[in-house]
């Protein structure tokens, strides 16, 4: 098994250590790694990830701020779209272009 990348995080006062392996780690292997970690008396809660997965943690306030800014941008873009008044194109005679053809009129 290849060496993992180690990442230490502190979430709400609790230390979390993430070991990210570039290869597949099966459940029994992950349990053995956690057991060795506990037996060695290493600090923090251990999380084992495989296949190069990583853990990304944003604070709750940062997540809410990000969602709020995205929603604001979406609402503003939708409001801008609503302001556009669709004008039909006209022929030189002032007749509307497109739409249903009047069958009573000759081509």
CSV table of C-alpha atoms in Angstrom, one decimal:
chain,number,residue,atom,x,y,z
A,1,UNK,CA,0.0,0.0,0.0
A,2,UNK,CA,1.3,3.5,-0.9
A,3,UNK,CA,1.9,6.2,1.7
A,4,UNK,CA,-1.1,8.3,2.4
A,5,UNK,CA,-1.4,12.1,2.5
A,6,UNK,CA,-2.1,13.3,6.0
A,7,UNK,CA,-4.4,16.2,6.8
A,8,UNK,CA,-5.3,17.4,10.3
A,9,UNK,CA,-8.4,19.5,10.9
A,10,UNK,CA,-10.0,21.0,14.0
A,11,UNK,CA,-13.8,21.0,13.8
A,12,UNK,CA,-15.7,22.4,16.7
A,13,UNK,CA,-12.8,21.8,19.0
A,14,UNK,CA,-12.3,18.2,17.9
A,15,UNK,CA,-9.1,17.2,16.1
A,16,UNK,CA,-9.7,15.0,13.0
A,17,UNK,CA,-6.9,13.4,11.1
A,18,UNK,CA,-7.5,12.4,7.5
A,19,UNK,CA,-5.4,9.8,5.8
A,20,UNK,CA,-6.0,9.9,2.1
A,21,UNK,CA,-4.6,6.9,0.2
A,22,UNK,CA,-4.1,7.1,-3.6
A,23,UNK,CA,-5.2,3.5,-4.0
A,24,UNK,CA,-8.3,1.5,-3.0
A,25,UNK,CA,-8.5,0.8,0.7
A,26,UNK,CA,-11.0,-1.9,1.6
A,27,UNK,CA,-13.1,-1.7,4.8
A,28,UNK,CA,-11.1,-4.4,6.6
A,29,UNK,CA,-7.9,-2.5,5.7
A,30,UNK,CA,-9.3,0.8,7.0
A,31,UNK,CA,-10.3,-0.9,10.3
A,32,UNK,CA,-6.8,-2.3,10.7
A,33,UNK,CA,-5.3,1.2,10.1
A,34,UNK,CA,-7.7,2.7,12.6
A,35,UNK,CA,-6.9,0.0,15.2
A,36,UNK,CA,-3.1,0.6,14.7
A,37,UNK,CA,-3.7,4.3,15.2
A,38,UNK,CA,-5.6,3.8,18.4
A,39,UNK,CA,-3.0,1.3,19.7
A,40,UNK,CA,-0.2,3.8,19.1
A,41,UNK,CA,-2.1,6.3,21.2
A,42,UNK,CA,-2.1,8.9,18.4
A,43,UNK,CA,-4.3,11.9,19.0
A,44,UNK,CA,-7.5,12.8,17.1
A,45,UNK,CA,-10.3,11.0,15.4
A,46,UNK,CA,-9.0,9.1,12.3
A,47,UNK,CA,-10.7,9.1,8.9
A,48,UNK,CA,-9.4,6.9,6.2
A,49,UNK,CA,-10.1,7.8,2.6
A,50,UNK,CA,-9.2,5.8,-0.5
A,51,UNK,CA,-8.8,6.3,-4.3
A,52,UNK,CA,-7.3,9.7,-3.8
A,53,UNK,CA,-10.4,11.2,-2.1
A,54,UNK,CA,-9.8,14.3,0.0
A,55,UNK,CA,-11.8,16.0,2.7
A,56,UNK,CA,-12.7,19.6,2.3
A,57,UNK,CA,-14.4,21.5,5.1
A,58,UNK,CA,-15.8,24.9,5.0
A,59,UNK,CA,-17.2,26.6,8.1
A,60,UNK,CA,-21.0,26.7,8.3
A,61,UNK,CA,-21.0,30.5,8.0
A,62,UNK,CA,-18.8,30.3,4.9
A,63,UNK,CA,-21.1,27.7,3.3
A,64,UNK,CA,-24.1,29.9,4.0
A,65,UNK,CA,-22.4,33.0,2.7
A,66,UNK,CA,-21.4,31.1,-0.5
A,67,UNK,CA,-25.0,29.8,-1.0
A,68,UNK,CA,-26.4,33.3,-0.4
A,69,UNK,CA,-24.1,34.9,-2.9
A,70,UNK,CA,-25.0,32.3,-5.5
A,71,UNK,CA,-28.7,32.8,-4.9
A,72,UNK,CA,-28.3,36.5,-5.2
A,73,UNK,CA,-26.5,36.2,-8.5
A,74,UNK,CA,-29.2,33.9,-9.8
A,75,UNK,CA,-32.1,36.2,-8.7
A,76,UNK,CA,-30.3,39.2,-10.3
A,77,UNK,CA,-29.8,37.4,-13.6
A,78,UNK,CA,-33.4,36.2,-13.7
A,79,UNK,CA,-34.6,39.7,-12.9
A,80,UNK,CA,-32.4,41.1,-15.8
A,81,UNK,CA,-34.0,38.5,-18.2
A,82,UNK,CA,-37.5,39.6,-17.1
A,83,UNK,CA,-36.8,43.2,-18.0
A,84,UNK,CA,-36.2,42.4,-21.7
A,85,UNK,CA,-39.4,43.1,-23.6
A,86,UNK,CA,-39.7,40.8,-26.6
A,87,UNK,CA,-40.4,42.9,-29.7
A,88,UNK,CA,-41.6,41.2,-32.8
A,89,UNK,CA,-39.8,41.9,-36.0
A,90,UNK,CA,-41.8,43.8,-38.6
A,91,UNK,CA,-41.7,43.8,-42.4
A,92,UNK,CA,-41.2,47.1,-44.3
A,93,UNK,CA,-45.0,47.3,-44.5
A,94,UNK,CA,-45.3,47.2,-40.7
A,95,UNK,CA,-46.6,43.6,-40.6
A,96,UNK,CA,-45.4,41.2,-37.9
A,97,UNK,CA,-42.9,38.6,-39.1
A,98,UNK,CA,-43.4,35.0,-38.1
A,99,UNK,CA,-46.3,33.4,-36.4
A,100,UNK,CA,-49.2,31.5,-38.1
A,101,UNK,CA,-49.7,32.2,-41.8
A,102,UNK,CA,-53.1,33.4,-42.7
A,103,UNK,CA,-54.4,30.7,-45.2
A,104,UNK,CA,-56.9,33.2,-46.7
A,105,UNK,CA,-54.0,35.3,-48.1
A,106,UNK,CA,-52.1,34.3,-51.2
A,107,UNK,CA,-48.4,33.4,-50.9
